[in-house]
Amino acid sequence: MTTTTIPVQGMTCSGCVNSVTKALTAVEGVQKVEVSLEQNQATVTFDESKVSMANLKDAIEDAGYDVA
């Protein structure tokens, strides 16, 4: 398992946090997600044999947010 922190731009409320959390949790291989509105970031623990950083960034962008 690998844990990484991804900067997320465009979050303005708790609904945004929920959207990003839901998008990342839906990715196969993701074990744990913690999204911080205050720090504008998502900390993700995932199985690197099943999912890549590109997959995680795509999930965030598909949810309507930008990855710095």
N, C-alpha and C. Protein backbone atom coordinates (compact mmCIF):
# COMPACT_ATOMS: atom_id res chain seq x y z
N MET A 1 0.83 -1.19 0.00
CA MET A 1 0.00 0.00 0.00
C MET A 1 0.88 1.25 0.00
N THR A 2 0.39 2.24 -0.70
CA THR A 2 1.08 3.52 -0.80
C THR A 2 0.13 4.61 -0.34
N THR A 3 0.66 5.59 0.38
CA THR A 3 -0.14 6.74 0.79
C THR A 3 0.46 7.99 0.15
N THR A 4 -0.39 8.79 -0.47
CA THR A 4 0.05 10.02 -1.12
C THR A 4 -0.92 11.15 -0.82
N THR A 5 -0.41 12.36 -0.90
CA THR A 5 -1.25 13.54 -0.71
C THR A 5 -1.35 14.28 -2.05
N ILE A 6 -2.58 14.55 -2.45
CA ILE A 6 -2.83 15.19 -3.74
C ILE A 6 -3.47 16.56 -3.49
N PRO A 7 -2.86 17.64 -4.00
CA PRO A 7 -3.47 18.96 -3.85
C PRO A 7 -4.71 19.07 -4.74
N VAL A 8 -5.82 19.50 -4.15
CA VAL A 8 -7.09 19.61 -4.90
C VAL A 8 -7.53 21.07 -4.89
N GLN A 9 -7.80 21.61 -6.07
CA GLN A 9 -8.25 23.00 -6.18
C GLN A 9 -9.71 23.03 -6.57
N GLY A 10 -10.43 24.01 -6.04
CA GLY A 10 -11.83 24.21 -6.42
C GLY A 10 -12.83 23.79 -5.37
N MET A 11 -12.38 23.23 -4.26
CA MET A 11 -13.30 22.84 -3.19
C MET A 11 -13.67 24.08 -2.38
N THR A 12 -14.98 24.26 -2.12
CA THR A 12 -15.43 25.44 -1.38
C THR A 12 -16.30 25.11 -0.17
N CYS A 13 -16.74 23.84 -0.04
CA CYS A 13 -17.65 23.50 1.06
C CYS A 13 -17.56 22.01 1.39
N SER A 14 -18.31 21.60 2.39
CA SER A 14 -18.28 20.19 2.79
C SER A 14 -18.87 19.28 1.71
N GLY A 15 -19.76 19.83 0.89
CA GLY A 15 -20.29 19.05 -0.23
C GLY A 15 -19.19 18.70 -1.22
N CYS A 16 -18.26 19.63 -1.42
CA CYS A 16 -17.11 19.38 -2.30
C CYS A 16 -16.24 18.26 -1.72
N VAL A 17 -16.02 18.31 -0.42
CA VAL A 17 -15.23 17.28 0.25
C VAL A 17 -15.89 15.92 0.04
N ASN A 18 -17.21 15.87 0.19
CA ASN A 18 -17.94 14.61 -0.01
C ASN A 18 -17.81 14.12 -1.45
N SER A 19 -17.88 15.04 -2.41
CA SER A 19 -17.77 14.66 -3.82
C SER A 19 -16.40 14.06 -4.14
N VAL A 20 -15.35 14.70 -3.65
CA VAL A 20 -14.00 14.21 -3.90
C VAL A 20 -13.79 12.87 -3.19
N THR A 21 -14.27 12.77 -1.96
CA THR A 21 -14.15 11.51 -1.21
C THR A 21 -14.86 10.38 -1.95
N LYS A 22 -16.07 10.64 -2.40
CA LYS A 22 -16.85 9.62 -3.11
C LYS A 22 -16.16 9.21 -4.41
N ALA A 23 -15.63 10.18 -5.15
CA ALA A 23 -14.96 9.89 -6.42
C ALA A 23 -13.73 9.01 -6.20
N LEU A 24 -12.94 9.34 -5.19
CA LEU A 24 -11.73 8.57 -4.93
C LEU A 24 -12.04 7.19 -4.36
N THR A 25 -13.03 7.10 -3.49
CA THR A 25 -13.40 5.82 -2.89
C THR A 25 -13.90 4.84 -3.94
N ALA A 26 -14.47 5.36 -5.02
CA ALA A 26 -15.02 4.52 -6.08
C ALA A 26 -13.93 3.88 -6.95
N VAL A 27 -12.71 4.37 -6.86
CA VAL A 27 -11.62 3.84 -7.67
C VAL A 27 -11.16 2.50 -7.08
N GLU A 28 -11.12 1.48 -7.93
CA GLU A 28 -10.69 0.15 -7.47
C GLU A 28 -9.24 0.21 -7.00
N GLY A 29 -8.99 -0.32 -5.82
CA GLY A 29 -7.65 -0.34 -5.26
C GLY A 29 -7.42 0.72 -4.19
N VAL A 30 -8.37 1.66 -4.06
CA VAL A 30 -8.24 2.69 -3.02
C VAL A 30 -8.75 2.10 -1.71
N GLN A 31 -7.92 2.21 -0.67
CA GLN A 31 -8.28 1.65 0.63
C GLN A 31 -8.81 2.71 1.59
N LYS A 32 -8.20 3.91 1.57
CA LYS A 32 -8.58 4.94 2.54
C LYS A 32 -8.45 6.31 1.89
N VAL A 33 -9.42 7.19 2.20
CA VAL A 33 -9.41 8.55 1.67
C VAL A 33 -9.71 9.53 2.80
N GLU A 34 -8.89 10.58 2.92
CA GLU A 34 -9.16 11.68 3.85
C GLU A 34 -9.00 12.96 3.06
N VAL A 35 -10.08 13.74 2.97
CA VAL A 35 -10.06 14.99 2.21
C VAL A 35 -10.17 16.16 3.18
N SER A 36 -9.29 17.13 3.02
CA SER A 36 -9.27 18.31 3.89
C SER A 36 -9.63 19.55 3.09
N LEU A 37 -10.74 20.19 3.45
CA LEU A 37 -11.14 21.44 2.80
C LEU A 37 -10.16 22.56 3.19
N GLU A 38 -9.76 22.59 4.45
CA GLU A 38 -8.88 23.63 4.95
C GLU A 38 -7.52 23.61 4.26
N GLN A 39 -7.00 22.42 4.00
CA GLN A 39 -5.68 22.29 3.39
C GLN A 39 -5.76 22.06 1.88
N ASN A 40 -6.99 21.98 1.35
CA ASN A 40 -7.18 21.76 -0.09
C ASN A 40 -6.36 20.58 -0.60
N GLN A 41 -6.57 19.42 0.07
CA GLN A 41 -5.82 18.25 -0.34
C GLN A 41 -6.58 16.97 0.00
N ALA A 42 -6.19 15.92 -0.69
CA ALA A 42 -6.73 14.58 -0.42
C ALA A 42 -5.56 13.66 -0.12
N THR A 43 -5.66 12.94 1.00
CA THR A 43 -4.66 11.94 1.34
C THR A 43 -5.28 10.58 1.05
N VAL A 44 -4.61 9.83 0.18
CA VAL A 44 -5.17 8.58 -0.33
C VAL A 44 -4.21 7.43 -0.08
N THR A 45 -4.74 6.34 0.48
CA THR A 45 -3.98 5.11 0.63
C THR A 45 -4.53 4.13 -0.40
N PHE A 46 -3.62 3.61 -1.23
CA PHE A 46 -4.08 2.76 -2.34
C PHE A 46 -3.08 1.66 -2.65
N ASP A 47 -3.57 0.65 -3.37
CA ASP A 47 -2.75 -0.48 -3.82
C ASP A 47 -2.17 -0.10 -5.18
N GLU A 48 -0.87 0.17 -5.21
CA GLU A 48 -0.24 0.64 -6.44
C GLU A 48 -0.23 -0.40 -7.56
N SER A 49 -0.55 -1.65 -7.24
CA SER A 49 -0.64 -2.66 -8.30
C SER A 49 -2.00 -2.62 -9.00
N LYS A 50 -2.96 -1.90 -8.42
CA LYS A 50 -4.31 -1.82 -8.99
C LYS A 50 -4.66 -0.43 -9.52
N VAL A 51 -4.01 0.59 -9.01
CA VAL A 51 -4.37 1.97 -9.37
C VAL A 51 -3.11 2.83 -9.42
N SER A 52 -3.10 3.79 -10.34
CA SER A 52 -1.94 4.69 -10.47
C SER A 52 -2.32 6.10 -10.02
N MET A 53 -1.32 6.94 -9.88
CA MET A 53 -1.57 8.34 -9.54
C MET A 53 -2.44 8.99 -10.61
N ALA A 54 -2.21 8.62 -11.86
CA ALA A 54 -3.01 9.18 -12.97
C ALA A 54 -4.48 8.84 -12.79
N ASN A 55 -4.78 7.61 -12.34
CA ASN A 55 -6.17 7.21 -12.10
C ASN A 55 -6.80 8.06 -11.01
N LEU A 56 -6.04 8.33 -9.95
CA LEU A 56 -6.55 9.13 -8.85
C LEU A 56 -6.82 10.57 -9.30
N LYS A 57 -5.88 11.14 -10.04
CA LYS A 57 -6.06 12.50 -10.54
C LYS A 57 -7.25 12.58 -11.49
N ASP A 58 -7.39 11.56 -12.35
CA ASP A 58 -8.54 11.53 -13.27
C ASP A 58 -9.84 11.50 -12.51
N ALA A 59 -9.92 10.74 -11.42
CA ALA A 59 -11.14 10.63 -10.63
C ALA A 59 -11.50 12.00 -10.03
N ILE A 60 -10.51 12.72 -9.55
CA ILE A 60 -10.75 14.04 -8.97
C ILE A 60 -11.23 15.00 -10.06
N GLU A 61 -10.55 14.97 -11.20
CA GLU A 61 -10.93 15.87 -12.30
C GLU A 61 -12.31 15.54 -12.85
N ASP A 62 -12.63 14.25 -12.92
CA ASP A 62 -13.95 13.83 -13.40
C ASP A 62 -15.06 14.30 -12.45
N ALA A 63 -14.72 14.49 -11.19
CA ALA A 63 -15.69 14.97 -10.20
C ALA A 63 -15.85 16.50 -10.29
N GLY A 64 -15.03 17.15 -11.14
CA GLY A 64 -15.19 18.58 -11.35
C GLY A 64 -14.19 19.47 -10.62
N TYR A 65 -13.11 18.89 -10.14
CA TYR A 65 -12.11 19.64 -9.39
C TYR A 65 -10.77 19.55 -10.10
N ASP A 66 -9.86 20.44 -9.77
CA ASP A 66 -8.55 20.48 -10.40
C ASP A 66 -7.49 19.92 -9.46
N VAL A 67 -6.50 19.28 -10.07
CA VAL A 67 -5.36 18.76 -9.32
C VAL A 67 -4.19 19.70 -9.60
N ALA A 68 -3.60 20.23 -8.54
CA ALA A 68 -2.49 21.19 -8.72
C ALA A 68 -1.22 20.49 -9.18
